Coordinates of C-alpha atoms in Angstrom, one line a residue:
M1 CA -44.3 -23.0 -8.6
K2 CA -47.1 -21.2 -6.8
R3 CA -46.1 -17.9 -5.2
H4 CA -46.9 -17.4 -1.6
N5 CA -47.9 -14.2 0.3
R6 CA -45.4 -12.9 2.8
I7 CA -46.4 -12.6 6.4
T8 CA -45.7 -8.9 6.3
S9 CA -46.6 -7.1 3.1
S10 CA -44.2 -4.9 1.3
I11 CA -46.6 -2.0 1.4
F12 CA -46.7 -2.2 5.2
S13 CA -42.9 -2.5 5.3
K14 CA -42.4 0.6 3.2
S15 CA -44.8 2.6 5.4
I16 CA -43.0 1.6 8.6
Y17 CA -39.5 2.2 7.1
G18 CA -40.5 5.4 5.6
F19 CA -41.7 6.7 9.0
I20 CA -38.6 5.4 10.7
L21 CA -36.4 7.2 8.2
F22 CA -37.9 10.5 9.3
F23 CA -36.3 10.3 12.8
I24 CA -33.3 8.0 12.5
L25 CA -31.0 11.1 12.4
S26 CA -29.4 11.2 15.6
P27 CA -26.4 12.4 17.3
T28 CA -23.0 11.0 17.9
P29 CA -23.7 11.6 20.0
T30 CA -22.1 10.7 23.2
A31 CA -20.1 15.8 28.4
A32 CA -12.0 22.6 40.2
G33 CA -8.2 27.6 47.5
S34 CA -9.9 29.3 49.8
L35 CA -11.1 32.0 47.4
T36 CA -13.5 31.2 44.6
S37 CA -15.0 33.1 41.7
C38 CA -18.1 32.9 39.6
N39 CA -16.0 31.4 36.7
N40 CA -15.1 28.2 38.4
T41 CA -15.8 25.0 36.4
S42 CA -19.1 23.3 37.3
V43 CA -18.4 19.5 37.6
P44 CA -20.6 16.5 38.2
V45 CA -20.4 15.3 41.9
K46 CA -21.1 12.0 43.6
I47 CA -22.5 12.0 47.1
K48 CA -22.1 8.9 49.3
I49 CA -24.9 8.6 51.8
W50 CA -25.1 6.9 55.2
V51 CA -28.4 6.7 57.1
N52 CA -28.1 5.7 60.7
G53 CA -24.7 4.3 59.9
V54 CA -25.8 2.2 57.0
E55 CA -24.5 3.1 53.5
G56 CA -27.2 3.8 51.0
K57 CA -27.5 4.7 47.4
T58 CA -24.8 7.1 46.0
L59 CA -26.5 10.2 44.7
E60 CA -25.3 12.4 41.8
G61 CA -25.3 16.2 41.6
Q62 CA -23.6 19.2 40.0
S63 CA -21.3 21.7 41.7
A64 CA -21.9 25.5 41.5
T65 CA -19.6 27.7 39.5
F66 CA -18.6 29.4 42.7
S67 CA -18.1 26.3 44.8
L68 CA -14.9 25.3 46.5
E69 CA -13.0 22.7 44.5
I70 CA -14.3 19.2 45.4
P71 CA -11.9 16.3 45.9
K72 CA -11.7 13.9 43.0
T73 CA -11.7 10.7 45.2
A74 CA -13.5 9.6 48.3
N75 CA -10.3 8.3 49.8
G76 CA -9.2 10.1 53.0
Q77 CA -12.4 12.3 53.1
A78 CA -14.3 12.6 56.3
K79 CA -18.1 12.2 56.5
Q80 CA -20.2 15.2 57.4
S81 CA -23.6 15.3 59.1
A82 CA -26.5 16.6 57.1
V83 CA -28.8 19.1 58.8
L84 CA -31.8 21.2 58.0
P85 CA -31.0 24.9 58.6
N86 CA -33.3 27.5 60.2
P87 CA -34.7 29.2 58.1
S88 CA -34.9 26.2 55.8
N89 CA -34.3 28.2 52.6
C90 CA -31.0 29.5 53.8
C91 CA -31.8 33.0 52.5
S92 CA -31.1 34.9 55.8
S93 CA -28.9 34.7 58.8
L94 CA -29.3 31.3 60.5
S95 CA -30.7 31.1 64.0
S96 CA -28.4 28.3 65.0
Q97 CA -24.8 27.4 64.2
L98 CA -24.3 24.3 61.9
S99 CA -21.0 23.3 63.5
G100 CA -19.2 21.8 60.5
S101 CA -22.3 20.0 59.1
T102 CA -23.6 20.1 55.6
A103 CA -26.8 22.2 55.1
L104 CA -29.7 21.0 53.0
A105 CA -31.7 23.8 51.5
P106 CA -34.4 23.9 48.8
R107 CA -34.0 25.9 45.6
G108 CA -35.8 29.3 45.4
D109 CA -36.6 32.4 47.4
C110 CA -33.1 33.9 46.9
D111 CA -30.1 33.4 44.6
Y112 CA -27.6 30.6 45.0
L113 CA -24.7 32.8 46.1
T114 CA -26.8 34.2 49.0
K115 CA -27.6 30.7 50.2
A116 CA -23.9 29.8 50.1
K117 CA -22.9 32.9 52.0
M118 CA -25.6 32.3 54.7
A119 CA -24.7 28.7 55.1
Q120 CA -21.0 29.5 55.4
S121 CA -21.6 32.3 57.9
G122 CA -23.6 29.8 60.0
G123 CA -20.7 27.5 60.3
A124 CA -21.7 25.0 57.6
A125 CA -19.0 22.9 56.0
G126 CA -21.0 22.5 52.8
L127 CA -24.3 23.3 51.1
V128 CA -26.5 20.9 49.2
V129 CA -29.3 22.7 47.2
I130 CA -32.4 20.5 46.4
S131 CA -33.8 21.2 43.0
D132 CA -37.5 21.8 42.5
S133 CA -37.6 19.2 39.7
E134 CA -35.7 16.2 38.5
D135 CA -33.5 18.4 36.4
I136 CA -30.3 19.7 37.9
V137 CA -29.4 23.2 36.6
E138 CA -26.1 25.0 36.8
M139 CA -25.8 27.2 39.8
S140 CA -24.0 30.4 38.7
C141 CA -23.4 34.0 39.7
S142 CA -22.4 37.2 38.1
E143 CA -20.0 39.0 40.5
K144 CA -16.7 39.9 38.9
T145 CA -14.6 40.1 42.0
A146 CA -13.1 37.2 43.9
L147 CA -15.5 35.6 46.4
D148 CA -14.9 34.3 49.9
I149 CA -16.8 31.1 49.5
S150 CA -14.8 28.3 51.1
I151 CA -17.4 25.5 51.2
P152 CA -18.5 23.1 48.5
V153 CA -21.9 23.9 47.0
V154 CA -23.8 21.2 45.1
M155 CA -27.3 20.7 43.7
I156 CA -29.2 17.4 43.7
S157 CA -32.5 16.4 42.2
K158 CA -35.9 16.8 43.9
L159 CA -36.5 13.1 44.4
D160 CA -33.1 12.6 46.0
G161 CA -33.6 15.6 48.2
E162 CA -37.0 14.4 49.4
A163 CA -35.5 11.1 50.4
L164 CA -32.8 12.9 52.5
N165 CA -35.4 15.2 54.1
K166 CA -37.6 12.2 55.0
S167 CA -34.7 10.5 56.8
L168 CA -33.8 13.7 58.8
L169 CA -37.4 14.5 59.7
G170 CA -37.9 10.9 60.8
G171 CA -35.2 11.4 63.5
G172 CA -32.5 9.5 61.7
T173 CA -28.9 10.6 61.3
V174 CA -27.7 11.3 57.7
E175 CA -24.0 11.6 56.8
L176 CA -22.6 12.8 53.5
L177 CA -19.3 12.5 51.6
L178 CA -18.8 14.6 48.4
Y179 CA -16.3 13.8 45.7
A180 CA -16.0 14.5 41.9
P181 CA -14.4 11.7 40.0
E182 CA -13.1 12.4 36.5
S183 CA -14.0 10.3 33.5
P184 CA -11.1 8.6 31.7
I185 CA -9.6 10.3 28.7
L186 CA -10.2 7.3 26.5
D187 CA -12.9 4.6 27.0
P188 CA -13.2 1.3 25.2
S189 CA -16.8 2.1 24.3
A190 CA -15.6 4.4 21.5
A191 CA -13.5 1.6 20.0
F192 CA -16.3 -0.9 20.1
L193 CA -18.8 1.6 18.6
W194 CA -16.4 2.4 15.9
L195 CA -15.9 -1.3 15.1
M196 CA -19.6 -2.0 15.3
A197 CA -20.5 0.8 12.9
V198 CA -17.8 0.0 10.4
V199 CA -18.7 -3.7 10.3
T200 CA -22.5 -2.9 10.1
V201 CA -22.0 -0.5 7.1
V202 CA -19.8 -3.0 5.3
I203 CA -22.2 -5.9 5.8
A204 CA -25.3 -3.8 5.0
S205 CA -23.9 -2.4 1.8
R206 CA -22.9 -5.9 0.6
W207 CA -25.9 -7.8 2.0
S208 CA -27.1 -8.9 -1.4
D209 CA -23.8 -10.6 -2.0
I210 CA -23.8 -12.3 1.4
T211 CA -27.3 -13.7 0.9
K212 CA -26.8 -14.6 -2.7
I213 CA -28.1 -18.1 -3.6
E214 CA -25.5 -20.1 -5.4
E215 CA -26.8 -21.5 -8.7
N216 CA -25.1 -24.8 -8.4
N217 CA -27.9 -27.3 -8.7
E218 CA -29.2 -27.3 -12.2
R219 CA -31.5 -30.3 -11.8
Y220 CA -33.1 -28.7 -8.7
D221 CA -33.5 -25.4 -10.6
E222 CA -35.2 -27.1 -13.4
L223 CA -37.6 -29.1 -11.2
S224 CA -38.4 -26.1 -9.0
P225 CA -38.5 -23.0 -11.1
K226 CA -37.9 -19.8 -9.2
P227 CA -40.4 -16.9 -9.0
N228 CA -39.4 -13.7 -10.6
H229 CA -37.3 -12.2 -7.8
K230 CA -36.2 -9.4 -10.1
E231 CA -39.7 -8.1 -10.2
D232 CA -40.1 -8.4 -6.4
E233 CA -36.9 -6.5 -5.7
E234 CA -37.8 -3.6 -8.0
N235 CA -41.2 -3.3 -6.4
E236 CA -39.7 -3.2 -2.9
I237 CA -36.9 -0.6 -3.7
I238 CA -37.4 3.1 -2.9
E239 CA -35.2 5.1 -5.2
M240 CA -34.5 8.5 -3.8
S241 CA -34.5 11.7 -5.9
T242 CA -33.0 15.1 -5.2
M243 CA -36.3 16.5 -4.2
S244 CA -37.1 13.6 -1.9
A245 CA -33.7 14.0 -0.3
I246 CA -34.4 17.7 0.5
I247 CA -37.9 16.9 1.8
F248 CA -36.6 14.1 3.9
V249 CA -34.1 16.4 5.7
I250 CA -36.7 19.1 6.2
T251 CA -39.1 16.6 7.7
A252 CA -36.4 15.1 9.9
S253 CA -35.7 18.7 11.2
T254 CA -39.4 19.3 12.0
F255 CA -39.7 16.0 13.8
L256 CA -36.5 16.7 15.8
V257 CA -37.9 20.1 17.0
L258 CA -41.2 18.4 18.0
L259 CA -39.2 15.9 20.0
Y260 CA -37.3 18.7 21.7
L261 CA -40.4 20.8 22.5
F262 CA -42.7 18.0 23.6
M263 CA -40.2 15.4 25.0
S264 CA -42.0 13.1 27.3
S265 CA -42.2 9.4 28.1
W266 CA -45.3 8.8 25.9
F267 CA -43.6 10.5 23.0
I268 CA -40.6 8.2 23.4
W269 CA -43.0 5.2 23.7
V270 CA -44.3 6.1 20.2
L271 CA -40.7 5.9 18.9
I272 CA -40.2 2.6 20.8
V273 CA -43.3 1.1 19.1
F274 CA -42.3 2.1 15.6
F275 CA -38.7 1.1 16.2
C276 CA -39.8 -2.4 17.3
I277 CA -42.1 -2.7 14.3
G278 CA -39.4 -1.7 11.9
A279 CA -36.8 -3.8 13.6
I280 CA -39.0 -6.9 13.6
E281 CA -39.6 -6.6 9.9
G282 CA -35.9 -5.9 9.3
M283 CA -34.8 -8.8 11.4
H284 CA -37.3 -11.1 9.8
T285 CA -36.3 -10.1 6.3
C286 CA -32.6 -10.5 7.0
L287 CA -32.9 -13.8 8.8
V288 CA -35.2 -15.3 6.1
S289 CA -32.9 -14.3 3.3
L290 CA -29.8 -15.5 5.2
I291 CA -31.4 -18.9 5.9
K292 CA -32.6 -19.3 2.3
S293 CA -29.1 -18.6 1.0
K294 CA -27.6 -21.4 3.2
C295 CA -30.5 -23.9 3.0
R296 CA -32.6 -23.7 -0.2
S297 CA -34.9 -26.5 0.9
C298 CA -35.8 -24.8 4.2
G299 CA -38.5 -22.6 2.6
Q300 CA -40.5 -25.3 0.8
K301 CA -43.1 -26.3 3.4
T302 CA -46.0 -23.9 3.6
V303 CA -48.8 -23.1 6.1
K304 CA -51.9 -21.0 5.9
V305 CA -52.1 -18.2 8.5
P306 CA -55.3 -16.3 9.2
L307 CA -55.2 -12.7 7.9
F308 CA -51.8 -13.2 6.2
G309 CA -52.6 -16.0 3.8
T310 CA -50.1 -18.7 2.8
T311 CA -46.5 -18.5 3.9
T312 CA -43.6 -20.9 4.6
V313 CA -43.3 -22.5 8.0
M314 CA -39.7 -21.2 8.2
S315 CA -40.8 -17.6 7.7
L316 CA -43.5 -18.0 10.3
L317 CA -41.1 -19.4 12.9
V318 CA -38.6 -16.7 12.2
L319 CA -41.3 -14.0 12.6
L320 CA -42.4 -15.5 16.0
F321 CA -38.7 -15.4 17.1
C322 CA -38.3 -11.8 16.0
V323 CA -41.5 -10.7 17.8
A324 CA -40.4 -12.5 21.0
F325 CA -36.9 -11.0 20.8
A326 CA -38.3 -7.4 20.4
A327 CA -40.8 -8.0 23.2
F328 CA -38.1 -9.2 25.5
W329 CA -36.0 -6.1 24.8
V330 CA -39.0 -3.8 25.5
W331 CA -39.6 -5.5 28.8
T332 CA -36.0 -5.3 29.9
R333 CA -35.0 -2.1 28.1
K334 CA -33.8 -0.4 31.4
E335 CA -31.7 -3.4 32.5
S336 CA -27.9 -3.1 32.3
Y337 CA -27.7 -5.7 29.5
A338 CA -30.5 -4.2 27.3
W339 CA -28.0 -2.4 25.1
V340 CA -27.2 -5.8 23.5
G341 CA -30.8 -6.3 22.3
Q342 CA -31.1 -2.7 21.2
D343 CA -28.0 -3.0 19.1
I344 CA -29.0 -6.3 17.5
L345 CA -32.4 -4.9 16.6
G346 CA -30.9 -1.7 15.3
I347 CA -28.3 -3.4 13.1
F348 CA -31.0 -5.6 11.5
L349 CA -33.1 -2.4 10.9
I350 CA -30.1 -0.6 9.3
I351 CA -29.4 -3.6 7.0
A352 CA -33.1 -3.8 5.9
V353 CA -33.4 -0.1 5.3
L354 CA -30.3 -0.1 3.1
Q355 CA -31.8 -2.9 1.0
L356 CA -35.1 -0.9 0.7
A357 CA -33.7 2.6 0.0
Q358 CA -31.2 3.4 -2.8
I359 CA -29.6 6.4 -4.4
P360 CA -29.3 6.2 -8.2
N361 CA -26.2 8.3 -8.7
I362 CA -23.7 10.7 -7.1
K363 CA -25.9 13.7 -7.9
V364 CA -28.6 12.5 -5.5
A365 CA -26.0 11.4 -3.0
T366 CA -24.4 14.9 -3.0
V367 CA -27.8 16.6 -2.3
L368 CA -28.7 14.1 0.4
L369 CA -25.4 14.0 2.2
C370 CA -24.8 17.8 1.9
C371 CA -28.3 18.5 3.4
A372 CA -27.6 15.9 6.2
F373 CA -24.1 17.6 6.7
M374 CA -25.7 21.0 7.3
Y375 CA -28.6 19.4 9.4
D376 CA -26.1 17.7 11.8
I377 CA -24.0 20.9 12.2
F378 CA -27.0 23.2 12.8
W379 CA -28.8 21.0 15.3
V380 CA -25.6 20.3 17.3
F381 CA -23.6 23.5 17.2
I382 CA -25.9 26.3 16.0
S383 CA -29.3 25.4 17.6
P384 CA -28.2 26.7 21.1
I385 CA -28.4 30.2 19.7
F386 CA -32.1 29.8 19.1
F387 CA -33.2 27.2 21.7
H388 CA -30.6 27.8 24.5
D389 CA -29.7 24.1 24.3
S390 CA -28.2 21.8 21.6
V391 CA -31.4 20.3 20.3
M392 CA -29.7 17.2 19.0
I393 CA -27.9 16.5 22.3
S394 CA -31.0 17.2 24.4
V395 CA -33.1 14.8 22.3
A396 CA -30.4 12.2 22.5
K397 CA -30.6 12.3 26.4
G398 CA -34.3 11.5 26.3
D399 CA -36.7 12.1 29.1
S400 CA -34.8 12.4 32.4
S401 CA -37.9 12.3 34.6
S402 CA -38.8 8.8 33.4
G403 CA -35.4 7.5 32.4
E404 CA -36.7 6.7 28.8
S405 CA -34.4 7.4 25.9
I406 CA -34.8 7.3 22.1
P407 CA -34.0 3.8 20.7
M408 CA -32.6 4.9 17.3
V409 CA -29.0 4.7 18.4
L410 CA -26.3 2.0 18.8
R411 CA -25.1 1.9 22.4
F412 CA -22.1 0.5 24.3
P413 CA -21.5 0.9 28.0
R414 CA -18.6 3.0 29.3
L415 CA -16.7 0.3 31.0
F416 CA -14.2 2.3 33.0
D417 CA -16.1 5.5 33.6
P418 CA -17.0 6.1 37.2
W419 CA -20.1 7.8 36.0
G420 CA -21.2 4.9 33.9
G421 CA -23.5 5.6 31.0
Y422 CA -23.2 4.7 27.4
G423 CA -21.4 5.8 24.3
V424 CA -23.9 6.2 21.5
L425 CA -23.9 6.5 17.7
G426 CA -27.0 7.6 15.8
F427 CA -28.5 5.4 13.0
G428 CA -28.2 8.3 10.6
D429 CA -24.4 8.3 11.0
I430 CA -24.4 4.8 9.5
L431 CA -27.4 5.0 7.1
F432 CA -26.5 8.1 5.1
P433 CA -22.9 7.1 4.3
G434 CA -24.2 3.5 3.9
L435 CA -26.5 4.6 1.0
L436 CA -23.3 5.9 -0.7
L437 CA -21.4 2.7 -0.1
A438 CA -24.3 0.6 -1.3
F439 CA -24.4 2.7 -4.5
T440 CA -20.6 2.1 -5.1
V441 CA -21.1 -1.6 -4.7
R442 CA -23.8 -1.6 -7.5
Y443 CA -21.7 0.8 -9.7
D444 CA -18.6 -1.4 -9.4
K445 CA -20.5 -4.5 -10.3
A446 CA -22.2 -2.8 -13.3
K447 CA -18.9 -1.5 -14.6
K448 CA -17.1 -4.8 -13.8
K449 CA -14.5 -3.0 -11.6
T450 CA -12.1 -4.8 -9.4
W451 CA -11.4 -3.9 -5.7
K452 CA -8.4 -1.9 -6.9
D453 CA -9.9 0.3 -9.6
G454 CA -13.4 0.4 -8.0
Y455 CA -14.9 2.8 -5.5
Y456 CA -16.4 0.7 -2.8
L457 CA -13.1 -0.2 -1.0
W458 CA -12.1 3.5 -0.8
M459 CA -15.6 4.4 0.5
A460 CA -15.3 1.8 3.3
I461 CA -11.8 3.1 4.2
G462 CA -13.1 6.7 4.1
Y463 CA -16.0 5.8 6.4
A464 CA -13.7 4.1 8.9
C465 CA -11.3 7.1 8.9
G466 CA -14.2 9.6 9.1
L467 CA -15.7 7.9 12.2
L468 CA -12.2 7.7 13.7
I469 CA -11.8 11.5 13.2
T470 CA -15.3 11.9 14.9
Y471 CA -14.1 10.3 18.0
L472 CA -10.8 12.3 17.9
G473 CA -13.0 15.4 17.7
L474 CA -15.1 14.2 20.7
Y475 CA -11.9 13.8 22.7
L476 CA -10.5 17.2 21.7
M477 CA -13.8 18.9 22.5
D478 CA -13.7 17.4 26.0
G479 CA -16.6 15.1 25.4
H480 CA -19.0 17.6 23.9
G481 CA -21.3 15.9 21.4
Q482 CA -20.0 16.0 17.8
P483 CA -22.0 16.0 14.5
A484 CA -20.5 12.8 13.0
L485 CA -21.6 13.7 9.5
L486 CA -19.3 16.8 9.7
Y487 CA -16.4 14.3 9.3
L488 CA -18.1 11.4 7.6
V489 CA -19.5 13.3 4.6
P490 CA -16.1 14.7 3.5
C491 CA -14.4 11.4 4.0
T492 CA -16.9 9.4 2.0
L493 CA -18.6 11.7 -0.6
G494 CA -15.5 13.8 -0.9
T495 CA -13.3 10.8 -1.5
C496 CA -15.7 9.5 -4.2
I497 CA -15.8 12.9 -6.0
V498 CA -12.1 13.3 -5.9
L499 CA -11.5 9.7 -7.2
G500 CA -14.1 10.3 -10.0
L501 CA -12.3 13.5 -11.0
V502 CA -8.9 11.8 -11.1
R503 CA -10.2 8.9 -13.1
G504 CA -12.3 11.0 -15.4
E505 CA -15.5 9.2 -14.4
L506 CA -17.2 11.9 -12.4
K507 CA -19.7 12.7 -15.2
D508 CA -20.7 9.1 -15.4
L509 CA -21.0 8.8 -11.6
W510 CA -23.1 12.0 -11.5
T511 CA -25.6 11.0 -14.2
Y512 CA -25.5 7.2 -13.8
N513 CA -28.7 5.4 -14.4
A514 CA -28.8 1.7 -13.4
N515 CA -31.8 0.9 -15.6
E516 CA -30.2 2.4 -18.7
S517 CA -27.0 0.4 -18.0
K518 CA -29.0 -2.8 -17.7
E519 CA -30.8 -2.1 -21.0
T520 CA -27.4 -1.5 -22.7
L521 CA -25.9 -4.7 -21.3
G522 CA -29.0 -6.6 -22.3
G523 CA -28.7 -5.3 -25.9
E524 CA -25.1 -6.2 -26.1
E525 CA -25.7 -9.7 -24.9
S526 CA -28.5 -10.3 -27.4
V527 CA -26.3 -9.4 -30.4

């Protein structure tokens, strides 16, 4: 039977996946008397707004470390009028009393504590500082004695402040109500992300079994001889070595720093474009293989496509669907439902990458996962020493000025969190352990091991437990981003090594060579 060209070439696929592999590492993620001090806890604050009696958009801000404790709910709280003080910067004694109103003052000209003292001495019931950018910084002070600040002090973004100033300068009346709701201790997003990741890594590692074509029609097989799929698979597989594993992690670190230093909407757009290209190819490959496994006659009719050559009609239709799906996600990526499309594209990309990249033995797996283990810990916990911020967490937040975020994460909305947002899990937290799980699947098959005496089942259990511990750590650390590989590597690679030692098979796992095993099996069969 004549072989047909694929719509997307394997060389192009490798290039795109290879580029994507450099930046799929991502975080797990998913951050109150009359006397105050400089050591109070700074908390996120919601600000309800009424302009001329009509309720408008609720703003978000951050309280100062010396602010009076802000109520956790809006119930029972009274509105306060917003006024512009004189002088406007609130850095010296005010010429007029503010009579229980909330003062609006721009950032700068003096320190935050001075602004709070001047506003309070002028009779203000609160102070809202307007940032000079879209970033909201922590307002702190350094005095060691107790302070007599008895008003709430909050910072809002430049854009929100300009809107309030415009309403006041236009002669309107603006009223404010400040409250600081707390996020729930547990949110269903963590459970859904856990389930999504576990199911994805299990399906991806066993994808070849799921899409295996049943050899149950001998007459059909004889009349329609199959092409040499074995050769195709070997040509499309990237087998990692110890050196490539080290180079990969170094390259990923370099790219992460570049993202941190030059974070902007255009940089994220580059990632979105490459994400879509890789996801389209991955979605196309997975859907075509899945359809062929269920309907062997679906890929018989062919058509000639300009530039791409001859391909099957089914493959062309699937590709058009994948392109349309990705284009729709890009167009609606900021909508509340966009996380569904991003997760679907991401899962297909993960499955495709795990079919493309393989580790040959536990030696390479140990080097790769240990490097990734140190990578995750350094860029989450240690990087603030050198960069003043956690580089991994900062990159995961994306570009706040444009609202763009990196797409290489699985997302799920925080359903019961008053602050909204999403729980996220980086692709690297699925792909790196997934490479190990896929290896154990191939090893168990080659050694004819059962579920009980094999390694795959224990790797899957270890991954599920490791991710569960990650979310436990996230809870114990009060929502501070956690390096998931800190827990996943010991629970997967550690489990595999311990089992190998106990069973006396560690040496074989360490130096295993699939090609040599195939040759040995072939020799035995021919005898």
